[in-house]
PDB file of N, CA, C and O in Angstrom:
ATOM      1  N   MET A 288       0.853  -1.176   0.000  1.00  0.00           N
ATOM      2  CA  MET A 288       0.000   0.000   0.000  1.00  0.00           C
ATOM      3  C   MET A 288       0.896   1.235   0.000  1.00  0.00           C
ATOM      4  O   MET A 288       2.011   1.210   0.474  1.00  0.00           O
ATOM      5  N   SER A 289       0.384   2.319  -0.477  1.00  0.00           N
ATOM      6  CA  SER A 289       1.160   3.549  -0.526  1.00  0.00           C
ATOM      7  C   SER A 289       0.460   4.654   0.259  1.00  0.00           C
ATOM      8  O   SER A 289      -0.629   4.468   0.790  1.00  0.00           O
ATOM      9  N   PHE A 290       1.103   5.800   0.290  1.00  0.00           N
ATOM     10  CA  PHE A 290       0.568   6.953   1.003  1.00  0.00           C
ATOM     11  C   PHE A 290      -0.877   7.233   0.603  1.00  0.00           C
ATOM     12  O   PHE A 290      -1.223   7.207  -0.570  1.00  0.00           O
ATOM     13  N   GLN A 291      -1.700   7.551   1.597  1.00  0.00           N
ATOM     14  CA  GLN A 291      -3.104   7.904   1.377  1.00  0.00           C
ATOM     15  C   GLN A 291      -3.382   9.264   2.023  1.00  0.00           C
ATOM     16  O   GLN A 291      -3.215   9.424   3.233  1.00  0.00           O
ATOM     17  N   ASN A 292      -3.803  10.241   1.221  1.00  0.00           N
ATOM     18  CA  ASN A 292      -4.113  11.579   1.741  1.00  0.00           C
ATOM     19  C   ASN A 292      -5.109  11.533   2.895  1.00  0.00           C
ATOM     20  O   ASN A 292      -4.990  12.308   3.841  1.00  0.00           O
ATOM     21  N   LYS A 293      -6.077  10.656   2.808  1.00  0.00           N
ATOM     22  CA  LYS A 293      -7.131  10.602   3.831  1.00  0.00           C
ATOM     23  C   LYS A 293      -6.602  10.225   5.211  1.00  0.00           C
ATOM     24  O   LYS A 293      -7.267  10.453   6.209  1.00  0.00           O
ATOM     25  N   ASN A 294      -5.397   9.654   5.280  1.00  0.00           N
ATOM     26  CA  ASN A 294      -4.821   9.237   6.553  1.00  0.00           C
ATOM     27  C   ASN A 294      -3.964  10.311   7.208  1.00  0.00           C
ATOM     28  O   ASN A 294      -3.464  10.116   8.306  1.00  0.00           O
ATOM     29  N   LEU A 295      -3.785  11.451   6.538  1.00  0.00           N
ATOM     30  CA  LEU A 295      -2.949  12.535   7.045  1.00  0.00           C
ATOM     31  C   LEU A 295      -3.823  13.675   7.551  1.00  0.00           C
ATOM     32  O   LEU A 295      -4.718  14.133   6.846  1.00  0.00           O
ATOM     33  N   SER A 296      -3.535  14.139   8.763  1.00  0.00           N
ATOM     34  CA  SER A 296      -4.298  15.241   9.358  1.00  0.00           C
ATOM     35  C   SER A 296      -3.354  16.265   9.961  1.00  0.00           C
ATOM     36  O   SER A 296      -2.277  15.915  10.445  1.00  0.00           O
ATOM     37  N   VAL A 297      -3.787  17.505   9.971  1.00  0.00           N
ATOM     38  CA  VAL A 297      -3.062  18.560  10.668  1.00  0.00           C
ATOM     39  C   VAL A 297      -3.634  18.650  12.077  1.00  0.00           C
ATOM     40  O   VAL A 297      -4.837  18.797  12.257  1.00  0.00           O
ATOM     41  N   ILE A 298      -2.752  18.547  13.063  1.00  0.00           N
ATOM     42  CA  ILE A 298      -3.177  18.706  14.458  1.00  0.00           C
ATOM     43  C   ILE A 298      -3.070  20.172  14.862  1.00  0.00           C
ATOM     44  O   ILE A 298      -3.948  20.715  15.515  1.00  0.00           O
ATOM     45  N   ALA A 299      -1.950  20.809  14.470  1.00  0.00           N
ATOM     46  CA  ALA A 299      -1.739  22.216  14.821  1.00  0.00           C
ATOM     47  C   ALA A 299      -0.839  22.864  13.771  1.00  0.00           C
ATOM     48  O   ALA A 299       0.013  22.209  13.182  1.00  0.00           O
ATOM     49  N   TYR A 300      -1.040  24.163  13.575  1.00  0.00           N
ATOM     50  CA  TYR A 300      -0.218  24.930  12.645  1.00  0.00           C
ATOM     51  C   TYR A 300       0.011  26.314  13.245  1.00  0.00           C
ATOM     52  O   TYR A 300      -0.930  26.949  13.700  1.00  0.00           O
ATOM     53  N   ALA A 301       1.269  26.758  13.254  1.00  0.00           N
ATOM     54  CA  ALA A 301       1.587  28.105  13.740  1.00  0.00           C
ATOM     55  C   ALA A 301       2.948  28.522  13.222  1.00  0.00           C
ATOM     56  O   ALA A 301       3.905  27.745  13.260  1.00  0.00           O
ATOM     57  N   ASN A 302       3.042  29.736  12.736  1.00  0.00           N
ATOM     58  CA  ASN A 302       4.315  30.331  12.327  1.00  0.00           C
ATOM     59  C   ASN A 302       5.124  29.452  11.378  1.00  0.00           C
ATOM     60  O   ASN A 302       6.340  29.321  11.500  1.00  0.00           O
ATOM     61  N   GLY A 303       4.467  28.824  10.432  1.00  0.00           N
ATOM     62  CA  GLY A 303       5.161  27.999   9.449  1.00  0.00           C
ATOM     63  C   GLY A 303       5.497  26.596   9.909  1.00  0.00           C
ATOM     64  O   GLY A 303       6.097  25.829   9.167  1.00  0.00           O
ATOM     65  N   PHE A 304       5.117  26.232  11.132  1.00  0.00           N
ATOM     66  CA  PHE A 304       5.347  24.888  11.672  1.00  0.00           C
ATOM     67  C   PHE A 304       4.032  24.132  11.683  1.00  0.00           C
ATOM     68  O   PHE A 304       2.994  24.676  12.064  1.00  0.00           O
ATOM     69  N   THR A 305       4.082  22.850  11.275  1.00  0.00           N
ATOM     70  CA  THR A 305       2.875  22.017  11.301  1.00  0.00           C
ATOM     71  C   THR A 305       3.152  20.745  12.093  1.00  0.00           C
ATOM     72  O   THR A 305       4.185  20.108  11.929  1.00  0.00           O
ATOM     73  N   LEU A 306       2.203  20.399  12.953  1.00  0.00           N
ATOM     74  CA  LEU A 306       2.206  19.120  13.664  1.00  0.00           C
ATOM     75  C   LEU A 306       1.193  18.235  12.954  1.00  0.00           C
ATOM     76  O   LEU A 306       0.007  18.572  12.882  1.00  0.00           O
ATOM     77  N   TRP A 307       1.673  17.138  12.387  1.00  0.00           N
ATOM     78  CA  TRP A 307       0.859  16.232  11.593  1.00  0.00           C
ATOM     79  C   TRP A 307       0.545  14.954  12.355  1.00  0.00           C
ATOM     80  O   TRP A 307       1.271  14.565  13.263  1.00  0.00           O
ATOM     81  N   HIS A 308      -0.508  14.272  11.927  1.00  0.00           N
ATOM     82  CA  HIS A 308      -0.820  12.922  12.399  1.00  0.00           C
ATOM     83  C   HIS A 308      -1.068  12.064  11.169  1.00  0.00           C
ATOM     84  O   HIS A 308      -1.799  12.468  10.255  1.00  0.00           O
ATOM     85  N   TYR A 309      -0.443  10.880  11.138  1.00  0.00           N
ATOM     86  CA  TYR A 309      -0.661   9.947  10.032  1.00  0.00           C
ATOM     87  C   TYR A 309      -0.905   8.566  10.623  1.00  0.00           C
ATOM     88  O   TYR A 309      -0.122   8.075  11.436  1.00  0.00           O
ATOM     89  N   ALA A 310      -2.013   7.954  10.235  1.00  0.00           N
ATOM     90  CA  ALA A 310      -2.352   6.612  10.715  1.00  0.00           C
ATOM     91  C   ALA A 310      -2.676   5.729   9.526  1.00  0.00           C
ATOM     92  O   ALA A 310      -3.449   6.119   8.649  1.00  0.00           O
ATOM     93  N   ALA A 311      -2.055   4.553   9.483  1.00  0.00           N
ATOM     94  CA  ALA A 311      -2.305   3.629   8.377  1.00  0.00           C
ATOM     95  C   ALA A 311      -1.995   2.209   8.819  1.00  0.00           C
ATOM     96  O   ALA A 311      -1.224   1.985   9.759  1.00  0.00           O
ATOM     97  N   ASN A 312      -2.583   1.270   8.130  1.00  0.00           N
ATOM     98  CA  ASN A 312      -2.367  -0.139   8.422  1.00  0.00           C
ATOM     99  C   ASN A 312      -1.150  -0.634   7.635  1.00  0.00           C
ATOM    100  O   ASN A 312      -1.256  -1.532   6.801  1.00  0.00           O
ATOM    101  N   GLU A 313      -0.019   0.015   7.885  1.00  0.00           N
ATOM    102  CA  GLU A 313       1.259  -0.347   7.281  1.00  0.00           C
ATOM    103  C   GLU A 313       2.305  -0.329   8.379  1.00  0.00           C
ATOM    104  O   GLU A 313       2.093   0.288   9.427  1.00  0.00           O
ATOM    105  N   THR A 314       3.428  -0.961   8.137  1.00  0.00           N
ATOM    106  CA  THR A 314       4.474  -0.994   9.153  1.00  0.00           C
ATOM    107  C   THR A 314       5.182   0.351   9.260  1.00  0.00           C
ATOM    108  O   THR A 314       5.171   1.149   8.317  1.00  0.00           O
ATOM    109  N   MET A 315       5.824   0.557  10.398  1.00  0.00           N
ATOM    110  CA  MET A 315       6.586   1.784  10.600  1.00  0.00           C
ATOM    111  C   MET A 315       7.710   1.894   9.570  1.00  0.00           C
ATOM    112  O   MET A 315       7.993   2.982   9.070  1.00  0.00           O
ATOM    113  N   ALA A 316       8.335   0.785   9.237  1.00  0.00           N
ATOM    114  CA  ALA A 316       9.416   0.798   8.244  1.00  0.00           C
ATOM    115  C   ALA A 316       8.920   1.306   6.896  1.00  0.00           C
ATOM    116  O   ALA A 316       9.600   2.079   6.219  1.00  0.00           O
ATOM    117  N   THR A 317       7.732   0.897   6.506  1.00  0.00           N
ATOM    118  CA  THR A 317       7.160   1.343   5.232  1.00  0.00           C
ATOM    119  C   THR A 317       6.854   2.827   5.264  1.00  0.00           C
ATOM    120  O   THR A 317       7.231   3.578   4.350  1.00  0.00           O
ATOM    121  N   ILE A 318       6.195   3.280   6.316  1.00  0.00           N
ATOM    122  CA  ILE A 318       5.796   4.680   6.419  1.00  0.00           C
ATOM    123  C   ILE A 318       7.007   5.597   6.584  1.00  0.00           C
ATOM    124  O   ILE A 318       7.022   6.721   6.080  1.00  0.00           O
ATOM    125  N   SER A 319       8.034   5.124   7.254  1.00  0.00           N
ATOM    126  CA  SER A 319       9.235   5.930   7.494  1.00  0.00           C
ATOM    127  C   SER A 319      10.213   5.928   6.322  1.00  0.00           C
ATOM    128  O   SER A 319      11.209   6.643   6.354  1.00  0.00           O
ATOM    129  N   ALA A 320       9.938   5.152   5.307  1.00  0.00           N
ATOM    130  CA  ALA A 320      10.860   5.057   4.166  1.00  0.00           C
ATOM    131  C   ALA A 320      10.972   6.396   3.434  1.00  0.00           C
ATOM    132  O   ALA A 320      10.004   7.154   3.323  1.00  0.00           O
ATOM    133  N   SER A 321      12.156   6.671   2.947  1.00  0.00           N
ATOM    134  CA  SER A 321      12.412   7.896   2.187  1.00  0.00           C
ATOM    135  C   SER A 321      11.450   7.983   1.004  1.00  0.00           C
ATOM    136  O   SER A 321      11.270   7.024   0.264  1.00  0.00           O
ATOM    137  N   GLY A 322      10.798   9.113   0.871  1.00  0.00           N
ATOM    138  CA  GLY A 322       9.892   9.342  -0.250  1.00  0.00           C
ATOM    139  C   GLY A 322       8.448   8.965   0.003  1.00  0.00           C
ATOM    140  O   GLY A 322       7.581   9.274  -0.822  1.00  0.00           O
ATOM    141  N   TYR A 323       8.140   8.334   1.131  1.00  0.00           N
ATOM    142  CA  TYR A 323       6.757   7.896   1.389  1.00  0.00           C
ATOM    143  C   TYR A 323       5.782   9.080   1.348  1.00  0.00           C
ATOM    144  O   TYR A 323       4.680   8.963   0.821  1.00  0.00           O
ATOM    145  N   PHE A 324       6.183  10.222   1.884  1.00  0.00           N
ATOM    146  CA  PHE A 324       5.306  11.392   1.944  1.00  0.00           C
ATOM    147  C   PHE A 324       5.492  12.350   0.760  1.00  0.00           C
ATOM    148  O   PHE A 324       5.035  13.489   0.805  1.00  0.00           O
ATOM    149  N   ASN A 325       6.132  11.906  -0.308  1.00  0.00           N
ATOM    150  CA  ASN A 325       6.404  12.796  -1.445  1.00  0.00           C
ATOM    151  C   ASN A 325       5.149  13.385  -2.077  1.00  0.00           C
ATOM    152  O   ASN A 325       5.212  14.468  -2.654  1.00  0.00           O
ATOM    153  N   ASN A 326       4.023  12.731  -1.977  1.00  0.00           N
ATOM    154  CA  ASN A 326       2.777  13.267  -2.555  1.00  0.00           C
ATOM    155  C   ASN A 326       2.355  14.580  -1.914  1.00  0.00           C
ATOM    156  O   ASN A 326       1.574  15.329  -2.501  1.00  0.00           O
ATOM    157  N   VAL A 327       2.833  14.851  -0.706  1.00  0.00           N
ATOM    158  CA  VAL A 327       2.482  16.097  -0.020  1.00  0.00           C
ATOM    159  C   VAL A 327       3.722  16.962   0.211  1.00  0.00           C
ATOM    160  O   VAL A 327       3.793  17.739   1.155  1.00  0.00           O
ATOM    161  N   ARG A 328       4.675  16.843  -0.686  1.00  0.00           N
ATOM    162  CA  ARG A 328       5.943  17.591  -0.582  1.00  0.00           C
ATOM    163  C   ARG A 328       5.702  19.101  -0.469  1.00  0.00           C
ATOM    164  O   ARG A 328       6.421  19.796   0.227  1.00  0.00           O
ATOM    165  N   THR A 329       4.698  19.618  -1.142  1.00  0.00           N
ATOM    166  CA  THR A 329       4.442  21.057  -1.097  1.00  0.00           C
ATOM    167  C   THR A 329       3.799  21.499   0.208  1.00  0.00           C
ATOM    168  O   THR A 329       3.742  22.696   0.494  1.00  0.00           O
ATOM    169  N   LEU A 330       3.309  20.567   1.015  1.00  0.00           N
ATOM    170  CA  LEU A 330       2.658  20.901   2.280  1.00  0.00           C
ATOM    171  C   LEU A 330       3.593  20.792   3.478  1.00  0.00           C
ATOM    172  O   LEU A 330       3.445  21.515   4.460  1.00  0.00           O
ATOM    173  N   MET A 331       4.542  19.858   3.424  1.00  0.00           N
ATOM    174  CA  MET A 331       5.427  19.613   4.556  1.00  0.00           C
ATOM    175  C   MET A 331       6.696  20.454   4.446  1.00  0.00           C
ATOM    176  O   MET A 331       7.191  20.706   3.356  1.00  0.00           O
ATOM    177  N   ASN A 332       7.194  20.874   5.609  1.00  0.00           N
ATOM    178  CA  ASN A 332       8.392  21.705   5.667  1.00  0.00           C
ATOM    179  C   ASN A 332       9.433  21.079   6.578  1.00  0.00           C
ATOM    180  O   ASN A 332       9.099  20.321   7.496  1.00  0.00           O
ATOM    181  N   ILE A 333      10.678  21.453   6.344  1.00  0.00           N
ATOM    182  CA  ILE A 333      11.758  20.999   7.216  1.00  0.00           C
ATOM    183  C   ILE A 333      11.433  21.406   8.648  1.00  0.00           C
ATOM    184  O   ILE A 333      11.054  22.551   8.902  1.00  0.00           O
ATOM    185  N   GLY A 334      11.547  20.469   9.565  1.00  0.00           N
ATOM    186  CA  GLY A 334      11.274  20.745  10.971  1.00  0.00           C
ATOM    187  C   GLY A 334       9.858  20.449  11.412  1.00  0.00           C
ATOM    188  O   GLY A 334       9.575  20.455  12.610  1.00  0.00           O
ATOM    189  N   ASP A 335       8.944  20.206  10.474  1.00  0.00           N
ATOM    190  CA  ASP A 335       7.610  19.769  10.873  1.00  0.00           C
ATOM    191  C   ASP A 335       7.737  18.455  11.646  1.00  0.00           C
ATOM    192  O   ASP A 335       8.719  17.726  11.499  1.00  0.00           O
ATOM    193  N   ILE A 336       6.731  18.156  12.424  1.00  0.00           N
ATOM    194  CA  ILE A 336       6.694  16.926  13.215  1.00  0.00           C
ATOM    195  C   ILE A 336       5.486  16.106  12.783  1.00  0.00           C
ATOM    196  O   ILE A 336       4.411  16.655  12.553  1.00  0.00           O
ATOM    197  N   VAL A 337       5.674  14.788  12.691  1.00  0.00           N
ATOM    198  CA  VAL A 337       4.557  13.898  12.362  1.00  0.00           C
ATOM    199  C   VAL A 337       4.479  12.790  13.412  1.00  0.00           C
ATOM    200  O   VAL A 337       5.486  12.185  13.761  1.00  0.00           O
ATOM    201  N   ILE A 338       3.281  12.610  13.937  1.00  0.00           N
ATOM    202  CA  ILE A 338       2.998  11.477  14.818  1.00  0.00           C
ATOM    203  C   ILE A 338       2.480  10.371  13.915  1.00  0.00           C
ATOM    204  O   ILE A 338       1.484  10.555  13.215  1.00  0.00           O
ATOM    205  N   ILE A 339       3.168   9.244  13.922  1.00  0.00           N
ATOM    206  CA  ILE A 339       2.805   8.137  13.034  1.00  0.00           C
ATOM    207  C   ILE A 339       2.241   6.988  13.858  1.00  0.00           C
ATOM    208  O   ILE A 339       2.891   6.504  14.781  1.00  0.00           O
ATOM    209  N   ASN A 340       1.023   6.571  13.522  1.00  0.00           N
ATOM    210  CA  ASN A 340       0.414   5.372  14.093  1.00  0.00           C
ATOM    211  C   ASN A 340       0.443   4.306  13.011  1.00  0.00           C
ATOM    212  O   ASN A 340      -0.382   4.321  12.102  1.00  0.00           O
ATOM    213  N   ALA A 341       1.416   3.408  13.105  1.00  0.00           N
ATOM    214  CA  ALA A 341       1.567   2.332  12.132  1.00  0.00           C
ATOM    215  C   ALA A 341       0.957   1.052  12.694  1.00  0.00           C
ATOM    216  O   ALA A 341       0.555   0.999  13.855  1.00  0.00           O
ATOM    217  N   SER A 342       0.924   0.024  11.877  1.00  0.00           N
ATOM    218  CA  SER A 342       0.330  -1.242  12.314  1.00  0.00           C
ATOM    219  C   SER A 342       1.152  -1.921  13.400  1.00  0.00           C
ATOM    220  O   SER A 342       0.621  -2.697  14.186  1.00  0.00           O
ATOM    221  N   ASP A 343       2.447  -1.610  13.475  1.00  0.00           N
ATOM    222  CA  ASP A 343       3.314  -2.291  14.428  1.00  0.00           C
ATOM    223  C   ASP A 343       3.951  -1.388  15.473  1.00  0.00           C
ATOM    224  O   ASP A 343       4.648  -1.871  16.364  1.00  0.00           O
ATOM    225  N   ASN A 344       3.711  -0.073  15.402  1.00  0.00           N
ATOM    226  CA  ASN A 344       4.380   0.827  16.320  1.00  0.00           C
ATOM    227  C   ASN A 344       3.789   2.232  16.192  1.00  0.00           C
ATOM    228  O   ASN A 344       3.083   2.527  15.235  1.00  0.00           O
ATOM    229  N   THR A 345       4.104   3.071  17.155  1.00  0.00           N
ATOM    230  CA  THR A 345       3.754   4.484  17.106  1.00  0.00           C
ATOM    231  C   THR A 345       5.025   5.268  17.368  1.00  0.00           C
ATOM    232  O   THR A 345       5.820   4.897  18.233  1.00  0.00           O
ATOM    233  N   ALA A 346       5.237   6.358  16.623  1.00  0.00           N
ATOM    234  CA  ALA A 346       6.457   7.145  16.789  1.00  0.00           C
ATOM    235  C   ALA A 346       6.193   8.603  16.448  1.00  0.00           C
ATOM    236  O   ALA A 346       5.268   8.927  15.706  1.00  0.00           O
ATOM    237  N   ILE A 347       7.032   9.461  17.001  1.00  0.00           N
ATOM    238  CA  ILE A 347       7.028  10.873  16.664  1.00  0.00           C
ATOM    239  C   ILE A 347       8.312  11.129  15.888  1.00  0.00           C
ATOM    240  O   ILE A 347       9.404  10.818  16.364  1.00  0.00           O
ATOM    241  N   LYS A 348       8.177  11.686  14.686  1.00  0.00           N
ATOM    242  CA  LYS A 348       9.342  11.891  13.824  1.00  0.00           C
ATOM    243  C   LYS A 348       9.358  13.303  13.275  1.00  0.00           C
ATOM    244  O   LYS A 348       8.322  13.939  13.148  1.00  0.00           O
ATOM    245  N   LYS A 349      10.564  13.774  12.962  1.00  0.00           N
ATOM    246  CA  LYS A 349      10.691  15.088  12.332  1.00  0.00           C
ATOM    247  C   LYS A 349      10.808  14.908  10.826  1.00  0.00           C
ATOM    248  O   LYS A 349      11.274  13.880  10.339  1.00  0.00           O
ATOM    249  N   ILE A 350      10.386  15.926  10.115  1.00  0.00           N
ATOM    250  CA  ILE A 350      10.379  15.909   8.656  1.00  0.00           C
ATOM    251  C   ILE A 350      11.620  16.618   8.122  1.00  0.00           C
ATOM    252  O   ILE A 350      12.010  17.674   8.630  1.00  0.00           O
ATOM    253  N   ASN A 351      12.214  16.035   7.101  1.00  0.00           N
ATOM    254  CA  ASN A 351      13.284  16.687   6.359  1.00  0.00           C
ATOM    255  C   ASN A 351      12.897  16.661   4.887  1.00  0.00           C
ATOM    256  O   ASN A 351      12.442  15.638   4.380  1.00  0.00           O
ATOM    257  N   VAL A 352      13.055  17.793   4.222  1.00  0.00           N
ATOM    258  CA  VAL A 352      12.689  17.907   2.812  1.00  0.00           C
ATOM    259  C   VAL A 352      13.954  18.170   2.009  1.00  0.00           C
ATOM    260  O   VAL A 352      14.676  19.129   2.283  1.00  0.00           O
ATOM    261  N   THR A 353      14.212  17.308   1.039  1.00  0.00           N
ATOM    262  CA  THR A 353      15.335  17.528   0.126  1.00  0.00           C
ATOM    263  C   THR A 353      14.761  17.822  -1.249  1.00  0.00           C
ATOM    264  O   THR A 353      13.546  17.797  -1.442  1.00  0.00           O
ATOM    265  N   ALA A 354      15.613  18.041  -2.189  1.00  0.00           N
ATOM    266  CA  ALA A 354      15.158  18.327  -3.552  1.00  0.00           C
ATOM    267  C   ALA A 354      14.385  17.160  -4.146  1.00  0.00           C
ATOM    268  O   ALA A 354      13.533  17.349  -5.014  1.00  0.00           O
ATOM    269  N   GLN A 355      14.665  15.947  -3.670  1.00  0.00           N
ATOM    270  CA  GLN A 355      14.051  14.768  -4.286  1.00  0.00           C
ATOM    271  C   GLN A 355      13.072  14.023  -3.395  1.00  0.00           C
ATOM    272  O   GLN A 355      12.171  13.368  -3.893  1.00  0.00           O
ATOM    273  N   ASN A 356      13.242  14.078  -2.081  1.00  0.00           N
ATOM    274  CA  ASN A 356      12.408  13.266  -1.192  1.00  0.00           C
ATOM    275  C   ASN A 356      12.099  13.952   0.121  1.00  0.00           C
ATOM    276  O   ASN A 356      12.861  14.782   0.598  1.00  0.00           O
ATOM    277  N   ILE A 357      10.990  13.523   0.682  1.00  0.00           N
ATOM    278  CA  ILE A 357      10.697  13.828   2.081  1.00  0.00           C
ATOM    279  C   ILE A 357      11.161  12.628   2.877  1.00  0.00           C
ATOM    280  O   ILE A 357      10.846  11.478   2.525  1.00  0.00           O
ATOM    281  N   THR A 358      11.911  12.889   3.937  1.00  0.00           N
ATOM    282  CA  THR A 358      12.354  11.813   4.807  1.00  0.00           C
ATOM    283  C   THR A 358      11.905  12.101   6.222  1.00  0.00           C
ATOM    284  O   THR A 358      11.593  13.244   6.567  1.00  0.00           O
ATOM    285  N   THR A 359      11.856  11.068   7.047  1.00  0.00           N
ATOM    286  CA  THR A 359      11.544  11.218   8.454  1.00  0.00           C
ATOM    287  C   THR A 359      12.727  10.736   9.268  1.00  0.00           C
ATOM    288  O   THR A 359      13.481   9.859   8.840  1.00  0.00           O
ATOM    289  N   ALA A 360      12.886  11.299  10.455  1.00  0.00           N
ATOM    290  CA  ALA A 360      13.979  10.911  11.342  1.00  0.00           C
ATOM    291  C   ALA A 360      13.501  10.977  12.780  1.00  0.00           C
ATOM    292  O   ALA A 360      12.586  11.740  13.106  1.00  0.00           O
ATOM    293  N   ALA A 361      14.134  10.200  13.615  1.00  0.00           N
ATOM    294  CA  ALA A 361      13.808  10.227  15.046  1.00  0.00           C
ATOM    295  C   ALA A 361      14.108  11.599  15.616  1.00  0.00           C
ATOM    296  O   ALA A 361      15.009  12.302  15.147  1.00  0.00           O
ATOM    297  N   ILE A 362      13.355  11.968  16.605  1.00  0.00           N
ATOM    298  CA  ILE A 362      13.579  13.261  17.273  1.00  0.00           C
ATOM    299  C   ILE A 362      14.678  13.089  18.295  1.00  0.00           C
ATOM    300  O   ILE A 362      14.776  12.150  18.982  1.00  0.00           O
TER     301      ILE A 362
END
């Protein structure tokens, strides 16, 4: 399965920072893979935070945006 817009929500937004929530029936490894969030590249910014509820784990990760991919990393 791939990224689904319907599973992404904004929890809070202020001063160019967004706190996101993403829940899906996929593993954390799949959701955390480089490029998984590329469909919303224009919405996410460096330093945004995403709370991920995966099928096997829950984690809070920071967003990094490069020219080619959105990546997530541990806080």
